[in-house]
Amino acid sequence: MSSKERTPLRFKAIYGSGEWNGAVTSTARSLFLNYFLVTIVSLDITSVGRILFVGRIWDAINDPLVGFVSDRFHSPWGRRRPLMLAAALPLGISFVMLWWRPGNLEGSGLVLYFLIVSIVLDTMLTLFSVPHTALLAELTDDYNARINYTVWRNVFFLLGALLVGVTFKLMAENFFGSMGEQSNVLRGYMITGWLFGGSLIVAPLLIVAVVRENPGLRKPTERNPLYLFRQAFSNQPFRNLSAAYFLAFSGLEILVVTFVWFLNITLGVSAPWDSVMIGVLLTAALFSLPLVNGLVRRWGKKRSYIYVSVAWCVFMPFLAIFPGGNLPALVIFLAGMGVLYGAGITIPWTMLPDIMEYDELQTGTRSEGLFTAYLAFFRKLGSAVVTLMVNFVLGRAGFEEGTFATSIAQPETVHLAMRLLIGVVPALLVLGSIHFIRKYPITRKYHEELKRQLRGKREGNIGLSQT
């Protein structure tokens, strides 16, 4: 698609709707799965940490594999769309199974069940999300248009995250879990899983029906995965971006993984107000996107990333000392934090497509799926490490499992650990990410030069330049 074409709003919205799947799965798992398995199902907190760690590590590993396949897949429908279509139904079913507790399983059998389901869900999500994200670099080569597409993706991501964050726990525990003559919280989570799992099938079908791939782009050469690994990490802008993203996302993920427990245990915010607070955070993130779009267009992607990161490092430590019992002040604080969160998850993904032109100029091929997969790899690796670390620290602090609908109180050591985890560690990680992003070279001006050199190279007028 030419960068000068005016893309219909419907097309952008349908492409962006693919982020609904990532939003539903990642938000439900990050915000509630740890809580569900420990507090509702009563699994040991360290065992749950291992389940989520192994699942996320596999999820991280399979991203480059799917990226490799996606770049080289051949069919009459293109490289990306058949994979997205194949993932649709299994993705919905495996999400449902994640919120179902088989009544005949206990102990290690129950741990194995949730581990297998997590691995299947992660595989299907990757099979959809890597080709979907890789399509962005093929839809347009325009610097600002890519910002626009990414904003649309994040609109759907934050809409999905907002709906899941506000309603998932509320529906499972206070609506479906309380229906009938006898309350049953496990039934509530299962029904809620069915509702959201069914929604995961819709976006792949719409995208496959409407979005067409660009057949004119140069395909990657047939190389083995080890060569491709070296190719990806010989790309200096990608090394900078991936290192920064790994640190920053790990910091954001600590906030998400511990947020429900932090609200319930440390700040004393109980249902339904905990869901309201999650809604405040994610609503602010959603409404920050026009602001982020304007910020990036005015200051560029790199400078905007640095400004947002500095603000996050100043803002977050206050959460470590935030007093309990003051809901109005918490609403204001979470609204400000939500703006920074929305910017933090948007800006790095606006930077990734620009690396494709840099890579094509260096290698003569395009590997959108490869770079998309490796950036997703770092996101999921960060999530795996964070979940294992959080559960280990809380377990060592004396965290009590199976406390739903009981009067069991967590010890003071858990409160202290929670405050340090959510207020201090994320700020330090984001601060570290600034070091790497400062060396990221692709500005708006540099990207225009990359495109100029590529046009000349394709036409045979100029040679390879190392600008």
CSV table of C-alpha atoms in Angstrom, one decimal:
chain,number,residue,atom,x,y,z
A,1,MET,CA,0.0,0.0,0.0
A,2,SER,CA,1.4,3.4,-0.9
A,3,SER,CA,2.1,5.7,1.9
A,4,LYS,CA,0.2,8.4,0.0
A,5,GLU,CA,-3.1,6.5,0.0
A,6,ARG,CA,-5.8,7.6,2.4
A,7,THR,CA,-6.6,4.4,4.2
A,8,PRO,CA,-10.3,3.9,5.1
A,9,LEU,CA,-11.1,4.1,8.8
A,10,ARG,CA,-12.8,0.7,8.6
A,11,PHE,CA,-9.6,-0.9,7.4
A,12,LYS,CA,-7.5,0.6,10.2
A,13,ALA,CA,-10.1,-0.5,12.8
A,14,ILE,CA,-10.3,-4.1,11.5
A,15,TYR,CA,-6.5,-4.4,11.4
A,16,GLY,CA,-6.3,-2.9,14.9
A,17,SER,CA,-9.0,-5.2,16.2
A,18,GLY,CA,-6.4,-8.0,16.3
A,19,GLU,CA,-5.0,-6.5,19.4
A,20,TRP,CA,-8.3,-7.4,21.2
A,21,ASN,CA,-7.0,-11.0,21.4
A,22,GLY,CA,-3.7,-10.0,23.0
A,23,ALA,CA,-5.5,-7.7,25.3
A,24,VAL,CA,-8.0,-10.3,26.6
A,25,THR,CA,-5.5,-13.0,27.1
A,26,SER,CA,-2.6,-11.0,28.5
A,27,THR,CA,-4.8,-8.9,30.8
A,28,ALA,CA,-6.7,-11.8,32.1
A,29,ARG,CA,-3.6,-13.8,32.8
A,30,SER,CA,-1.4,-11.0,34.1
A,31,LEU,CA,-4.1,-9.4,36.3
A,32,PHE,CA,-6.1,-12.4,37.4
A,33,LEU,CA,-4.5,-15.8,36.7
A,34,ASN,CA,-2.0,-15.6,39.5
A,35,TYR,CA,-4.8,-14.5,41.9
A,36,PHE,CA,-7.2,-17.2,40.6
A,37,LEU,CA,-4.8,-20.1,40.9
A,38,VAL,CA,-3.5,-19.1,44.3
A,39,THR,CA,-6.4,-17.5,46.0
A,40,ILE,CA,-9.4,-19.4,44.4
A,41,VAL,CA,-7.9,-22.7,43.3
A,42,SER,CA,-5.6,-22.8,46.4
A,43,LEU,CA,-2.5,-23.9,44.5
A,44,ASP,CA,0.9,-23.3,46.3
A,45,ILE,CA,2.2,-19.8,45.3
A,46,THR,CA,5.6,-21.1,44.3
A,47,SER,CA,4.1,-23.9,42.1
A,48,VAL,CA,1.9,-21.3,40.4
A,49,GLY,CA,5.0,-19.2,39.8
A,50,ARG,CA,6.6,-22.2,38.1
A,51,ILE,CA,3.5,-22.9,36.0
A,52,LEU,CA,3.4,-19.3,34.7
A,53,PHE,CA,7.2,-19.2,34.2
A,54,VAL,CA,7.4,-22.4,32.1
A,55,GLY,CA,4.3,-21.3,30.1
A,56,ARG,CA,5.7,-17.9,29.4
A,57,ILE,CA,9.2,-19.2,28.6
A,58,TRP,CA,7.7,-21.5,26.0
A,59,ASP,CA,5.6,-18.6,24.7
A,60,ALA,CA,8.8,-16.6,24.3
A,61,ILE,CA,10.6,-19.4,22.5
A,62,ASN,CA,7.9,-20.1,20.1
A,63,ASP,CA,7.7,-16.4,18.9
A,64,PRO,CA,10.9,-16.7,16.8
A,65,LEU,CA,9.8,-20.1,15.5
A,66,VAL,CA,6.4,-18.7,14.3
A,67,GLY,CA,8.2,-15.6,13.0
A,68,PHE,CA,10.5,-17.8,10.9
A,69,VAL,CA,7.5,-19.8,9.6
A,70,SER,CA,5.4,-16.7,8.9
A,71,ASP,CA,8.1,-15.0,6.8
A,72,ARG,CA,8.6,-18.2,4.7
A,73,PHE,CA,5.0,-19.6,4.5
A,74,HIS,CA,3.6,-19.8,0.9
A,75,SER,CA,-0.1,-20.1,0.1
A,76,PRO,CA,-2.6,-18.5,-2.3
A,77,TRP,CA,-3.8,-16.4,0.7
A,78,GLY,CA,-0.3,-15.1,1.5
A,79,ARG,CA,2.2,-15.7,4.3
A,80,ARG,CA,0.3,-14.3,7.3
A,81,ARG,CA,-3.4,-14.9,6.9
A,82,PRO,CA,-3.6,-18.7,6.9
A,83,LEU,CA,-1.7,-18.9,10.2
A,84,MET,CA,-4.0,-16.4,11.8
A,85,LEU,CA,-7.0,-18.3,10.6
A,86,ALA,CA,-5.7,-21.6,11.9
A,87,ALA,CA,-5.2,-20.2,15.4
A,88,ALA,CA,-8.7,-18.7,15.9
A,89,LEU,CA,-10.7,-21.6,17.2
A,90,PRO,CA,-8.0,-23.3,19.3
A,91,LEU,CA,-7.2,-20.0,20.9
A,92,GLY,CA,-10.7,-19.5,22.1
A,93,ILE,CA,-11.1,-23.0,23.4
A,94,SER,CA,-7.7,-23.0,25.3
A,95,PHE,CA,-8.6,-19.7,26.9
A,96,VAL,CA,-11.8,-21.2,28.2
A,97,MET,CA,-10.0,-24.2,29.7
A,98,LEU,CA,-7.6,-22.0,31.6
A,99,TRP,CA,-10.5,-20.9,33.9
A,100,TRP,CA,-11.9,-24.4,34.5
A,101,ARG,CA,-10.8,-26.5,37.4
A,102,PRO,CA,-11.2,-30.2,36.6
A,103,GLY,CA,-12.9,-31.7,39.7
A,104,ASN,CA,-11.1,-35.0,39.5
A,105,LEU,CA,-7.6,-33.5,39.7
A,106,GLU,CA,-5.5,-32.6,42.7
A,107,GLY,CA,-2.0,-31.6,43.6
A,108,SER,CA,0.6,-32.4,40.8
A,109,GLY,CA,-2.2,-33.4,38.4
A,110,LEU,CA,-3.8,-30.1,38.7
A,111,VAL,CA,-0.5,-28.3,38.3
A,112,LEU,CA,0.2,-30.3,35.1
A,113,TYR,CA,-3.3,-29.5,33.7
A,114,PHE,CA,-2.8,-25.8,34.0
A,115,LEU,CA,0.7,-26.0,32.6
A,116,ILE,CA,-0.4,-27.9,29.5
A,117,VAL,CA,-3.4,-25.5,28.9
A,118,SER,CA,-1.1,-22.5,29.4
A,119,ILE,CA,1.4,-23.9,26.8
A,120,VAL,CA,-1.4,-24.5,24.2
A,121,LEU,CA,-2.9,-21.1,24.8
A,122,ASP,CA,0.4,-19.4,24.4
A,123,THR,CA,1.2,-21.3,21.2
A,124,MET,CA,-2.2,-20.4,19.6
A,125,LEU,CA,-1.8,-16.7,20.6
A,126,THR,CA,1.6,-16.6,19.0
A,127,LEU,CA,0.4,-18.2,15.8
A,128,PHE,CA,-2.1,-15.3,15.5
A,129,SER,CA,-0.3,-12.4,17.0
A,130,VAL,CA,3.2,-12.6,15.3
A,131,PRO,CA,1.8,-12.7,11.7
A,132,HIS,CA,-0.7,-9.9,12.7
A,133,THR,CA,1.9,-7.6,14.1
A,134,ALA,CA,4.3,-8.4,11.2
A,135,LEU,CA,1.6,-7.1,8.7
A,136,LEU,CA,2.1,-3.6,9.9
A,137,ALA,CA,5.4,-3.1,8.1
A,138,GLU,CA,3.8,-4.4,4.9
A,139,LEU,CA,0.7,-2.2,5.0
A,140,THR,CA,2.6,1.1,4.7
A,141,ASP,CA,6.2,2.5,4.8
A,142,ASP,CA,5.1,5.9,6.0
A,143,TYR,CA,6.7,7.0,9.3
A,144,ASN,CA,3.5,8.8,10.6
A,145,ALA,CA,1.1,6.3,9.2
A,146,ARG,CA,2.8,3.6,11.2
A,147,ILE,CA,2.2,5.6,14.3
A,148,ASN,CA,-1.5,5.8,13.3
A,149,TYR,CA,-1.8,2.1,12.8
A,150,THR,CA,-0.1,1.4,16.1
A,151,VAL,CA,-2.4,3.8,17.9
A,152,TRP,CA,-5.4,1.9,16.5
A,153,ARG,CA,-3.9,-1.4,17.6
A,154,ASN,CA,-3.5,0.1,21.1
A,155,VAL,CA,-7.0,1.5,21.1
A,156,PHE,CA,-8.3,-2.1,20.8
A,157,PHE,CA,-5.7,-3.4,23.2
A,158,LEU,CA,-6.7,-0.9,25.9
A,159,LEU,CA,-10.4,-1.3,25.2
A,160,GLY,CA,-10.0,-5.1,25.7
A,161,ALA,CA,-7.8,-4.6,28.7
A,162,LEU,CA,-10.2,-2.1,30.2
A,163,LEU,CA,-13.2,-4.4,29.7
A,164,VAL,CA,-11.4,-7.4,31.1
A,165,GLY,CA,-9.8,-5.5,33.9
A,166,VAL,CA,-13.1,-4.0,35.1
A,167,THR,CA,-15.5,-6.9,34.5
A,168,PHE,CA,-13.6,-10.2,34.6
A,169,LYS,CA,-13.2,-10.6,38.3
A,170,LEU,CA,-16.5,-8.8,39.0
A,171,MET,CA,-18.5,-11.1,36.7
A,172,ALA,CA,-16.8,-14.3,37.9
A,173,GLU,CA,-17.1,-13.6,41.6
A,174,ASN,CA,-20.0,-11.2,42.1
A,175,PHE,CA,-22.4,-12.1,39.2
A,176,PHE,CA,-22.0,-15.6,37.8
A,177,GLY,CA,-20.4,-16.9,40.9
A,178,SER,CA,-23.4,-15.8,43.0
A,179,MET,CA,-26.2,-17.0,40.7
A,180,GLY,CA,-28.6,-19.6,41.9
A,181,GLU,CA,-29.3,-20.9,45.4
A,182,GLN,CA,-25.6,-21.6,46.2
A,183,SER,CA,-22.6,-19.4,45.3
A,184,ASN,CA,-19.9,-21.1,43.3
A,185,VAL,CA,-16.9,-18.9,42.4
A,186,LEU,CA,-15.3,-21.7,40.3
A,187,ARG,CA,-18.5,-21.8,38.1
A,188,GLY,CA,-18.3,-18.0,37.8
A,189,TYR,CA,-14.8,-18.0,36.5
A,190,MET,CA,-15.7,-20.8,34.0
A,191,ILE,CA,-18.7,-18.9,32.6
A,192,THR,CA,-16.7,-15.7,32.3
A,193,GLY,CA,-13.9,-17.7,30.5
A,194,TRP,CA,-16.5,-18.9,28.0
A,195,LEU,CA,-17.7,-15.3,27.2
A,196,PHE,CA,-14.3,-13.9,26.6
A,197,GLY,CA,-12.9,-17.0,25.0
A,198,GLY,CA,-15.6,-16.8,22.4
A,199,SER,CA,-14.7,-13.3,21.5
A,200,LEU,CA,-11.2,-14.3,20.6
A,201,ILE,CA,-12.4,-16.0,17.4
A,202,VAL,CA,-13.9,-12.9,15.9
A,203,ALA,CA,-10.9,-10.7,15.1
A,204,PRO,CA,-8.9,-13.3,13.1
A,205,LEU,CA,-12.0,-14.0,10.9
A,206,LEU,CA,-12.4,-10.3,10.2
A,207,ILE,CA,-8.8,-9.6,9.5
A,208,VAL,CA,-8.4,-12.6,7.1
A,209,ALA,CA,-11.6,-11.5,5.3
A,210,VAL,CA,-10.6,-7.8,4.8
A,211,VAL,CA,-6.8,-7.3,5.1
A,212,ARG,CA,-4.7,-8.2,2.0
A,213,GLU,CA,-1.0,-8.8,2.0
A,214,ASN,CA,1.5,-6.9,-0.2
A,215,PRO,CA,2.8,-9.5,-2.7
A,216,GLY,CA,5.5,-7.2,-4.0
A,217,LEU,CA,7.7,-7.2,-1.0
A,218,ARG,CA,11.0,-9.1,-1.2
A,219,LYS,CA,10.8,-12.4,0.6
A,220,PRO,CA,13.6,-13.5,3.0
A,221,THR,CA,16.2,-15.9,1.8
A,222,GLU,CA,16.1,-19.5,3.0
A,223,ARG,CA,18.4,-19.4,6.1
A,224,ASN,CA,18.5,-21.5,9.2
A,225,PRO,CA,17.2,-20.1,12.5
A,226,LEU,CA,20.7,-19.7,14.0
A,227,TYR,CA,21.7,-17.5,11.0
A,228,LEU,CA,18.5,-15.5,11.5
A,229,PHE,CA,19.2,-15.0,15.2
A,230,ARG,CA,22.6,-13.5,14.3
A,231,GLN,CA,20.9,-11.4,11.6
A,232,ALA,CA,18.4,-10.0,14.1
A,233,PHE,CA,20.9,-9.1,16.8
A,234,SER,CA,23.5,-7.7,14.4
A,235,ASN,CA,20.9,-5.0,13.8
A,236,GLN,CA,22.1,-2.2,16.1
A,237,PRO,CA,18.7,-0.3,16.3
A,238,PHE,CA,16.9,-3.6,17.1
A,239,ARG,CA,19.5,-4.4,19.9
A,240,ASN,CA,18.9,-1.1,21.5
A,241,LEU,CA,15.1,-1.3,21.2
A,242,SER,CA,14.8,-4.9,22.4
A,243,ALA,CA,17.0,-4.3,25.5
A,244,ALA,CA,15.1,-1.2,26.4
A,245,TYR,CA,11.8,-2.9,25.9
A,246,PHE,CA,12.7,-5.9,28.0
A,247,LEU,CA,13.6,-3.8,31.0
A,248,ALA,CA,10.7,-1.4,30.6
A,249,PHE,CA,8.1,-4.0,30.0
A,250,SER,CA,9.3,-6.1,32.9
A,251,GLY,CA,8.8,-3.0,35.1
A,252,LEU,CA,5.2,-2.5,33.8
A,253,GLU,CA,4.5,-6.2,34.2
A,254,ILE,CA,5.4,-6.2,37.9
A,255,LEU,CA,2.7,-3.6,38.3
A,256,VAL,CA,0.1,-5.7,36.5
A,257,VAL,CA,1.0,-9.0,38.1
A,258,THR,CA,0.8,-7.7,41.7
A,259,PHE,CA,-2.0,-5.0,41.2
A,260,VAL,CA,-5.0,-7.0,42.4
A,261,TRP,CA,-3.2,-8.3,45.5
A,262,PHE,CA,-1.8,-4.8,46.1
A,263,LEU,CA,-5.3,-3.3,46.0
A,264,ASN,CA,-6.9,-6.0,48.2
A,265,ILE,CA,-4.1,-6.7,50.6
A,266,THR,CA,-2.0,-3.6,51.0
A,267,LEU,CA,-4.4,-0.8,50.3
A,268,GLY,CA,-7.5,-2.6,51.6
A,269,VAL,CA,-9.6,-2.0,48.5
A,270,SER,CA,-12.2,-4.8,48.3
A,271,ALA,CA,-14.7,-5.7,45.6
A,272,PRO,CA,-16.2,-4.1,43.6
A,273,TRP,CA,-13.9,-1.1,44.2
A,274,ASP,CA,-10.8,-3.1,43.1
A,275,SER,CA,-12.4,-3.5,39.7
A,276,VAL,CA,-13.2,0.2,39.6
A,277,MET,CA,-9.6,1.1,40.4
A,278,ILE,CA,-8.4,-1.2,37.6
A,279,GLY,CA,-10.9,0.6,35.3
A,280,VAL,CA,-9.5,4.0,36.3
A,281,LEU,CA,-6.0,2.9,35.4
A,282,LEU,CA,-6.9,1.4,32.0
A,283,THR,CA,-9.4,4.2,31.1
A,284,ALA,CA,-6.7,6.8,31.6
A,285,ALA,CA,-4.3,4.6,29.5
A,286,LEU,CA,-6.9,4.5,26.7
A,287,PHE,CA,-7.6,8.2,26.7
A,288,SER,CA,-3.9,8.9,26.7
A,289,LEU,CA,-3.5,7.6,23.2
A,290,PRO,CA,-4.4,10.8,21.3
A,291,LEU,CA,-1.9,12.6,23.6
A,292,VAL,CA,0.7,9.9,22.9
A,293,ASN,CA,0.1,10.3,19.1
A,294,GLY,CA,0.6,14.0,19.3
A,295,LEU,CA,3.7,13.7,21.5
A,296,VAL,CA,5.4,11.2,19.1
A,297,ARG,CA,4.5,13.4,16.1
A,298,ARG,CA,5.9,16.5,17.8
A,299,TRP,CA,9.0,15.1,19.5
A,300,GLY,CA,9.7,11.9,17.6
A,301,LYS,CA,9.6,8.4,18.9
A,302,LYS,CA,13.0,8.2,20.7
A,303,ARG,CA,12.6,11.5,22.6
A,304,SER,CA,9.0,10.7,23.6
A,305,TYR,CA,10.1,7.3,24.9
A,306,ILE,CA,12.7,9.0,27.1
A,307,TYR,CA,10.3,11.7,28.4
A,308,VAL,CA,7.7,9.1,29.4
A,309,SER,CA,10.3,6.9,31.0
A,310,VAL,CA,11.7,9.7,33.2
A,311,ALA,CA,8.1,10.6,34.2
A,312,TRP,CA,7.5,7.0,35.2
A,313,CYS,CA,10.6,6.8,37.3
A,314,VAL,CA,9.6,9.9,39.2
A,315,PHE,CA,5.9,8.9,39.6
A,316,MET,CA,6.1,5.2,40.5
A,317,PRO,CA,8.0,5.3,43.8
A,318,PHE,CA,5.1,7.2,45.4
A,319,LEU,CA,3.1,4.0,45.1
A,320,ALA,CA,5.4,2.3,47.6
A,321,ILE,CA,4.3,4.7,50.3
A,322,PHE,CA,0.7,5.3,49.3
A,323,PRO,CA,-1.6,5.1,52.3
A,324,GLY,CA,-4.6,2.8,52.4
A,325,GLY,CA,-8.2,3.9,52.8
A,326,ASN,CA,-8.1,7.0,50.6
A,327,LEU,CA,-10.1,6.2,47.5
A,328,PRO,CA,-10.3,9.7,46.0
A,329,ALA,CA,-6.6,10.2,46.2
A,330,LEU,CA,-6.0,6.7,44.7
A,331,VAL,CA,-8.3,7.5,41.8
A,332,ILE,CA,-6.3,10.6,40.9
A,333,PHE,CA,-3.0,8.8,41.3
A,334,LEU,CA,-4.1,5.9,39.2
A,335,ALA,CA,-5.3,8.2,36.4
A,336,GLY,CA,-1.9,9.8,36.2
A,337,MET,CA,-0.2,6.4,36.2
A,338,GLY,CA,-2.6,5.2,33.5
A,339,VAL,CA,-1.5,7.9,31.1
A,340,LEU,CA,2.1,6.8,31.5
A,341,TYR,CA,1.2,3.2,31.2
A,342,GLY,CA,-0.6,3.8,27.9
A,343,ALA,CA,2.4,5.7,26.5
A,344,GLY,CA,4.7,3.0,27.8
A,345,ILE,CA,3.0,0.1,25.9
A,346,THR,CA,2.5,2.2,22.7
A,347,ILE,CA,5.7,4.0,21.8
A,348,PRO,CA,8.1,1.0,21.5
A,349,TRP,CA,5.8,-0.7,19.0
A,350,THR,CA,5.7,2.4,16.8
A,351,MET,CA,9.5,2.2,16.6
A,352,LEU,CA,9.7,-1.5,15.5
A,353,PRO,CA,8.4,-1.1,11.9
A,354,ASP,CA,11.1,1.5,11.1
A,355,ILE,CA,13.8,-1.1,11.7
A,356,MET,CA,12.5,-3.1,8.7
A,357,GLU,CA,13.8,-0.5,6.2
A,358,TYR,CA,17.2,-0.4,8.1
A,359,ASP,CA,17.4,-4.2,7.9
A,360,GLU,CA,16.5,-4.3,4.2
A,361,LEU,CA,19.1,-1.8,3.4
A,362,GLN,CA,21.7,-3.9,5.2
A,363,THR,CA,20.7,-7.4,4.2
A,364,GLY,CA,18.6,-7.0,1.0
A,365,THR,CA,15.7,-8.9,2.5
A,366,ARG,CA,12.7,-8.2,4.7
A,367,SER,CA,12.0,-10.2,7.8
A,368,GLU,CA,9.0,-8.5,9.5
A,369,GLY,CA,7.9,-11.7,11.3
A,370,LEU,CA,11.4,-12.3,12.6
A,371,PHE,CA,11.8,-8.9,14.3
A,372,THR,CA,8.2,-8.9,15.5
A,373,ALA,CA,8.8,-12.3,17.0
A,374,TYR,CA,12.0,-11.4,18.8
A,375,LEU,CA,10.5,-8.2,20.3
A,376,ALA,CA,7.6,-10.2,21.5
A,377,PHE,CA,10.1,-12.8,22.8
A,378,PHE,CA,11.6,-10.1,25.1
A,379,ARG,CA,8.1,-9.1,26.3
A,380,LYS,CA,7.2,-12.6,27.2
A,381,LEU,CA,10.6,-13.4,28.7
A,382,GLY,CA,10.2,-10.4,30.9
A,383,SER,CA,6.7,-11.5,31.9
A,384,ALA,CA,8.0,-15.0,32.8
A,385,VAL,CA,10.9,-13.7,34.9
A,386,VAL,CA,8.7,-11.2,36.7
A,387,THR,CA,6.0,-13.7,37.6
A,388,LEU,CA,8.5,-16.2,38.9
A,389,MET,CA,10.3,-13.5,40.9
A,390,VAL,CA,7.1,-12.0,42.3
A,391,ASN,CA,5.7,-15.3,43.5
A,392,PHE,CA,9.1,-16.4,44.9
A,393,VAL,CA,9.4,-13.1,46.9
A,394,LEU,CA,5.9,-13.2,48.2
A,395,GLY,CA,6.2,-16.9,49.1
A,396,ARG,CA,9.4,-16.1,51.1
A,397,ALA,CA,7.5,-13.3,52.7
A,398,GLY,CA,4.9,-15.7,54.1
A,399,PHE,CA,2.0,-15.3,51.6
A,400,GLU,CA,-1.1,-17.3,52.6
A,401,GLU,CA,-2.9,-19.2,49.8
A,402,GLY,CA,-6.6,-20.0,49.5
A,403,THR,CA,-7.8,-16.9,51.3
A,404,PHE,CA,-10.9,-16.2,49.2
A,405,ALA,CA,-14.0,-15.5,51.3
A,406,THR,CA,-12.0,-16.0,54.5
A,407,SER,CA,-10.8,-13.7,57.3
A,408,ILE,CA,-7.1,-14.8,56.9
A,409,ALA,CA,-4.8,-11.8,57.0
A,410,GLN,CA,-1.5,-11.6,55.3
A,411,PRO,CA,1.6,-10.9,57.5
A,412,GLU,CA,3.3,-7.5,57.6
A,413,THR,CA,6.2,-9.0,55.6
A,414,VAL,CA,3.9,-9.5,52.6
A,415,HIS,CA,2.7,-5.9,52.8
A,416,LEU,CA,6.3,-4.6,52.8
A,417,ALA,CA,7.3,-6.9,49.9
A,418,MET,CA,4.3,-5.8,47.9
A,419,ARG,CA,5.1,-2.1,48.3
A,420,LEU,CA,8.7,-2.6,47.3
A,421,LEU,CA,7.7,-4.8,44.3
A,422,ILE,CA,5.2,-2.4,42.9
A,423,GLY,CA,6.7,0.9,43.7
A,424,VAL,CA,10.5,0.6,43.6
A,425,VAL,CA,11.6,-2.2,41.3
A,426,PRO,CA,9.6,-1.1,38.2
A,427,ALA,CA,11.1,2.4,38.5
A,428,LEU,CA,14.6,1.0,38.6
A,429,LEU,CA,14.0,-1.2,35.5
A,430,VAL,CA,12.5,1.6,33.5
A,431,LEU,CA,15.4,3.8,34.4
A,432,GLY,CA,17.8,1.1,33.1
A,433,SER,CA,15.9,1.1,29.8
A,434,ILE,CA,16.7,4.7,29.1
A,435,HIS,CA,20.4,3.8,28.9
A,436,PHE,CA,19.7,1.6,25.9
A,437,ILE,CA,17.1,3.7,24.1
A,438,ARG,CA,19.5,6.7,24.1
A,439,LYS,CA,21.6,4.8,21.5
A,440,TYR,CA,18.7,4.1,19.2
A,441,PRO,CA,19.6,5.9,15.9
A,442,ILE,CA,16.4,6.0,13.8
A,443,THR,CA,14.8,9.4,13.8
A,444,ARG,CA,12.1,10.7,11.5
A,445,LYS,CA,14.8,12.4,9.3
A,446,TYR,CA,17.0,9.2,9.3
A,447,HIS,CA,14.0,7.1,8.3
A,448,GLU,CA,13.2,9.3,5.3
A,449,GLU,CA,16.9,8.8,4.3
A,450,LEU,CA,16.6,5.1,4.6
A,451,LYS,CA,13.6,5.0,2.3
A,452,ARG,CA,15.4,7.2,-0.2
A,453,GLN,CA,18.3,4.9,-0.3
A,454,LEU,CA,16.1,1.9,-0.6
A,455,ARG,CA,14.2,3.4,-3.6
A,456,GLY,CA,17.5,4.0,-5.3
A,457,LYS,CA,18.9,0.6,-4.5
A,458,ARG,CA,15.7,-1.1,-5.9
A,459,GLU,CA,16.0,1.0,-9.0
A,460,GLY,CA,19.7,0.2,-9.3
A,461,ASN,CA,20.8,3.8,-9.1
A,462,ILE,CA,22.8,3.8,-5.9
A,463,GLY,CA,24.7,1.3,-3.8
A,464,LEU,CA,24.3,0.3,-0.3
A,465,SER,CA,24.9,3.2,2.2
A,466,GLN,CA,25.9,2.9,5.8
A,467,THR,CA,24.3,6.2,6.9
